[in-house]
Short mmCIF file of C-alpha atoms and ligand atoms in Angstrom, two decimals:
data_model
loop_
_atom_site.label_atom_id
_atom_site.label_comp_id
_atom_site.label_asym_id
_atom_site.label_seq_id
_atom_site.Cartn_x
_atom_site.Cartn_y
_atom_site.Cartn_z
CA UNK A 17 126.11 120.32 146.08
CA UNK A 18 125.38 118.16 149.16
CA UNK A 19 122.72 115.51 148.61
CA UNK A 20 120.68 116.81 151.58
CA UNK A 21 120.21 120.33 150.19
CA UNK A 22 116.56 121.25 149.55
CA UNK A 23 116.76 120.98 145.75
CA UNK A 24 118.48 117.58 145.81
CA UNK A 25 115.92 116.29 148.28
CA UNK A 26 113.09 117.58 146.08
CA UNK A 27 114.61 115.99 142.98
CA UNK A 28 115.19 112.72 144.82
CA UNK A 29 111.54 112.65 145.90
CA UNK A 30 110.40 113.34 142.33
CA UNK A 31 112.55 110.47 141.01
CA UNK A 32 111.23 108.06 143.63
CA UNK A 33 107.66 109.03 142.86
CA UNK A 34 107.83 109.29 139.08
CA UNK A 35 110.57 106.94 137.88
CA UNK A 36 108.01 104.56 136.36
CA UNK A 37 105.60 107.23 135.15
CA UNK A 38 104.86 108.25 131.59
CA UNK A 39 106.84 111.07 129.98
CA UNK A 40 103.84 113.41 130.03
CA UNK A 41 103.43 112.87 133.79
CA UNK A 42 107.11 113.67 134.32
CA UNK A 43 106.69 116.89 132.37
CA UNK A 44 103.52 117.89 134.25
CA UNK A 45 105.23 117.43 137.61
CA UNK A 46 108.34 119.19 136.32
CA UNK A 47 106.37 122.31 135.42
CA UNK A 48 104.64 122.20 138.82
CA UNK A 49 107.95 121.89 140.65
CA UNK A 50 109.79 124.46 138.50
CA UNK A 51 107.46 126.48 136.25
CA UNK A 52 110.29 128.42 134.62
CA UNK A 53 111.79 125.60 132.54
CA UNK A 54 113.21 125.82 129.02
CA UNK A 55 113.15 122.97 126.53
CA UNK A 56 116.48 122.82 124.71
CA UNK A 57 116.10 121.32 121.24
CA UNK A 58 118.39 120.74 118.28
CA UNK A 59 115.42 120.13 115.96
CA UNK A 60 117.29 117.03 114.89
CA UNK A 61 116.18 113.56 113.84
CA UNK A 62 114.05 112.74 116.90
CA UNK A 63 113.44 116.16 118.46
CA UNK A 64 109.89 116.51 117.23
CA UNK A 65 108.63 113.86 119.68
CA UNK A 66 109.65 115.81 122.79
CA UNK A 67 108.61 119.13 121.27
CA UNK A 68 105.13 117.75 120.58
CA UNK A 69 104.84 116.15 124.00
CA UNK A 70 105.92 119.32 125.79
CA UNK A 71 103.55 121.49 123.75
CA UNK A 72 100.74 119.11 124.68
CA UNK A 73 101.51 119.54 128.38
CA UNK A 74 102.27 123.27 128.22
CA UNK A 75 101.13 125.10 125.11
CA UNK A 76 103.45 128.06 125.58
CA UNK A 77 106.56 126.07 126.50
CA UNK A 78 109.77 128.07 126.10
CA UNK A 79 112.05 126.43 123.52
CA UNK A 80 115.73 127.24 123.06
CA UNK A 81 117.24 126.32 119.68
CA UNK A 82 121.03 126.53 119.37
CA UNK A 83 121.88 127.63 115.85
CA UNK A 84 125.60 126.88 115.63
CA UNK A 85 125.66 128.61 112.24
CA UNK A 86 127.12 125.37 110.87
CA UNK A 87 123.86 123.44 110.74
CA UNK A 88 122.43 121.86 107.61
CA UNK A 89 120.17 124.28 105.71
CA UNK A 90 117.50 121.57 105.95
CA UNK A 91 117.58 121.85 109.76
CA UNK A 92 116.85 125.56 109.65
CA UNK A 93 113.88 125.04 107.32
CA UNK A 94 112.66 122.10 109.41
CA UNK A 95 112.94 124.13 112.62
CA UNK A 96 110.60 126.80 111.28
CA UNK A 97 108.21 124.20 109.85
CA UNK A 98 107.99 122.25 113.13
CA UNK A 99 107.48 125.42 115.17
CA UNK A 100 104.64 126.47 112.89
CA UNK A 101 102.97 123.07 112.77
CA UNK A 102 103.15 122.51 116.53
CA UNK A 103 102.14 126.07 117.32
CA UNK A 104 105.34 126.78 119.27
CA UNK A 105 105.16 130.49 119.88
CA UNK A 106 108.17 130.85 122.16
CA UNK A 107 111.19 129.57 120.25
CA UNK A 108 114.31 131.55 120.99
CA UNK A 109 117.17 131.03 118.54
CA UNK A 110 120.52 131.38 120.28
CA UNK A 111 123.87 131.88 118.54
CA UNK A 112 127.44 132.37 119.70
CA UNK A 113 129.61 135.29 118.71
CA UNK A 114 132.33 133.44 116.77
CA UNK A 115 133.99 136.50 115.25
CA UNK A 116 137.04 136.34 117.53
CA UNK A 117 137.48 132.65 118.37
CA UNK A 118 136.52 131.13 115.01
CA UNK A 119 136.28 133.84 112.36
CA UNK A 120 136.85 131.44 109.45
CA UNK A 121 134.69 128.58 110.77
CA UNK A 122 137.56 126.10 110.85
CA UNK A 123 137.83 125.45 114.59
CA UNK A 124 135.82 122.23 114.19
CA UNK A 125 138.66 120.80 112.09
CA UNK A 126 141.39 121.65 114.59
CA UNK A 127 139.61 121.26 117.93
CA UNK A 128 136.03 120.01 117.83
CA UNK A 129 135.68 120.10 121.62
CA UNK A 130 136.58 123.79 121.65
CA UNK A 131 134.20 124.38 118.75
CA UNK A 132 131.28 122.68 120.55
CA UNK A 133 132.15 124.59 123.69
CA UNK A 134 132.10 127.90 121.81
CA UNK A 135 129.06 127.31 119.63
CA UNK A 136 126.90 125.21 121.99
CA UNK A 137 127.95 125.01 125.64
CA UNK A 138 128.79 128.62 126.39
CA UNK A 139 125.89 130.08 124.48
CA UNK A 140 123.42 127.68 126.09
CA UNK A 141 124.76 128.32 129.56
CA UNK A 142 124.25 132.05 129.04
CA UNK A 143 120.75 131.53 127.62
CA UNK A 144 119.74 129.38 130.61
CA UNK A 145 120.54 132.10 133.13
CA UNK A 146 117.29 133.06 134.77
CA UNK A 147 115.62 129.69 134.16
CA UNK A 148 114.90 127.24 136.98
CA UNK A 149 116.09 124.42 134.78
CA UNK A 150 115.87 122.77 131.40
CA UNK A 151 114.27 119.85 129.62
CA UNK A 152 116.37 117.52 127.51
CA UNK A 153 115.58 114.68 125.10
CA UNK A 154 118.29 112.37 126.42
CA UNK A 155 117.45 108.68 126.67
CA UNK A 156 119.05 105.77 128.47
CA UNK A 157 119.48 103.65 125.37
CA UNK A 158 121.67 106.24 123.65
CA UNK A 159 124.95 105.34 125.38
CA UNK A 160 126.51 103.69 128.39
CA UNK A 161 126.96 107.08 130.04
CA UNK A 162 123.20 107.51 129.99
CA UNK A 163 122.32 103.98 131.18
CA UNK A 164 121.31 105.21 134.65
CA UNK A 165 119.70 108.43 133.51
CA UNK A 166 116.91 109.43 135.95
CA UNK A 167 113.94 111.59 134.96
CA UNK A 168 115.13 114.44 137.20
CA UNK A 169 118.66 115.62 137.94
CA UNK A 170 120.29 118.49 139.80
CA UNK A 171 122.90 120.31 137.73
CA UNK A 172 125.48 120.84 140.40
CA UNK A 173 127.45 123.59 138.68
CA UNK A 174 124.42 125.83 138.34
CA UNK A 175 121.84 124.60 140.86
CA UNK A 176 119.35 124.11 138.05
CA UNK A 177 117.02 121.17 137.68
CA UNK A 178 117.39 119.06 134.56
CA UNK A 179 114.42 117.05 133.32
CA UNK A 180 114.75 113.98 131.10
CA UNK A 181 111.15 112.94 130.43
CA UNK A 182 112.13 110.47 127.68
CA UNK A 183 114.86 108.79 129.78
CA UNK A 184 113.09 105.43 129.69
CA UNK A 185 112.03 105.55 126.03
CA UNK A 186 113.50 103.11 123.53
CA UNK A 187 114.35 103.99 119.94
CA UNK A 188 111.15 102.21 118.92
CA UNK A 189 109.10 104.30 121.37
CA UNK A 190 110.34 107.48 119.67
CA UNK A 191 109.51 106.18 116.21
CA UNK A 192 106.08 104.96 117.36
CA UNK A 193 105.28 108.33 118.95
CA UNK A 194 106.26 110.22 115.81
CA UNK A 195 104.21 107.88 113.59
CA UNK A 196 101.14 107.78 115.86
CA UNK A 197 101.00 111.56 116.03
CA UNK A 198 101.77 111.99 112.34
CA UNK A 199 104.64 114.36 113.12
CA UNK A 200 106.92 115.77 110.40
CA UNK A 201 110.30 114.07 109.99
CA UNK A 202 113.58 115.87 109.44
CA UNK A 203 114.18 115.50 105.68
CA UNK A 204 117.71 114.14 106.20
CA UNK A 205 116.41 111.06 108.04
CA UNK A 206 115.20 109.62 104.74
CA UNK A 207 118.64 110.32 103.27
CA UNK A 208 120.50 108.14 105.78
CA UNK A 209 121.01 110.47 108.74
CA UNK A 210 119.45 108.92 111.89
CA UNK A 211 121.28 111.46 114.08
CA UNK A 212 121.78 115.03 112.89
CA UNK A 213 124.15 117.68 114.18
CA UNK A 214 126.27 120.28 112.41
CA UNK A 215 126.94 119.74 108.70
CA UNK A 216 130.75 119.46 108.95
CA UNK A 217 130.50 116.86 111.72
CA UNK A 218 127.66 114.63 110.51
CA UNK A 219 127.72 111.95 107.82
CA UNK A 220 125.10 109.44 106.68
CA UNK A 221 125.11 106.07 108.43
CA UNK A 222 125.28 102.71 106.67
CA UNK A 223 122.80 99.94 107.39
CA UNK A 224 123.81 98.10 110.55
CA UNK A 225 125.92 100.95 111.94
CA UNK A 226 125.16 102.60 115.26
CA UNK A 227 122.72 105.48 114.65
CA UNK A 228 125.26 107.94 116.09
CA UNK A 229 128.16 106.56 114.02
CA UNK A 230 127.86 109.52 111.67
CA UNK A 231 128.52 112.09 114.41
CA UNK A 232 132.18 113.23 114.48
CA UNK A 233 133.07 110.20 112.38
CA UNK A 234 136.76 109.30 112.67
CA UNK A 235 137.26 111.56 115.69
CA UNK A 236 137.63 110.65 119.36
CA UNK A 237 134.38 112.37 120.22
CA UNK A 238 130.79 111.28 120.42
CA UNK A 239 129.07 113.92 122.52
CA UNK A 240 128.69 117.66 122.29
CA UNK A 241 129.38 118.38 125.97
CA UNK A 242 126.59 120.67 127.01
CA UNK A 243 125.87 118.95 130.29
CA UNK A 244 127.37 119.40 133.72
CA UNK A 245 128.46 116.68 136.13
CA UNK A 246 130.14 117.23 139.48
CA UNK A 247 130.51 120.89 138.83
CA UNK A 248 132.18 120.59 135.43
CA UNK A 249 131.02 120.78 131.86
CA UNK A 250 131.49 117.28 130.48
CA UNK A 251 130.72 115.17 127.48
CA UNK A 252 127.58 113.51 128.64
CA UNK A 253 125.23 114.00 125.83
CA UNK A 254 123.48 115.87 123.14
CA UNK A 255 120.15 117.32 124.12
CA UNK A 256 118.12 115.22 121.73
FE1 LIG B 330 131.59 122.67 115.85
FE2 LIG B 330 131.16 120.23 114.87
FE3 LIG B 330 130.57 120.83 117.46
FE4 LIG B 330 129.12 121.82 115.43
S1 LIG B 330 129.30 119.65 116.03
S2 LIG B 330 129.82 122.93 117.20
S3 LIG B 330 130.72 122.18 113.87
S4 LIG B 330 132.61 120.73 116.48
#
């Protein structure tokens, strides 16, 4: 998409205006610019911060939760608990049809990229049809690929806007927000899981390890690949 198309110009203006603004301000302007946004959440270790913030800005925010059907049972219980406690009335649970491509749930062992593509990327892309854009919990501190993450992006492959209201937050900011607002923690955090994905691909993390070291441990993979850059689906980050 050329950088002088109307959407890119609008997103560029929003970034110039709001790059130093608080996350709530970014969200308010995002909903003004594109009212039909969906918040995509994994209901993982840190997700509750963005869910709470978004519900504060827009009470009836549309949430999309990707149930890969290989999540920890604790995540499914936590998802329902968080939705109830935050008063999230519009949580849509989305699931892939895996009956043909992965009938025995073993694709993650043979080809984790294909598994993430089947269970996350494709199903999310279908669910986002009809939305102006989506809100993610990505943050600059999470990896080098995210070091330049702006609050607003244009998803070139789809022409949707992507909003990263927590882009400038540190790990401590997330923890402070959760503590200050007395938000419920995912039960696996206390059991050594600072980052939580699917059960077969997530291990606890030892003290001193990178918080994401338990994701796809031992595999050449550290992202789920549900983002688009330069027209292609690429590994640029989990949503939360
Ligand atoms: Fe499959 Fe693992 Fe990706 Fe989950 S995280 S979709 S189990 S490869």
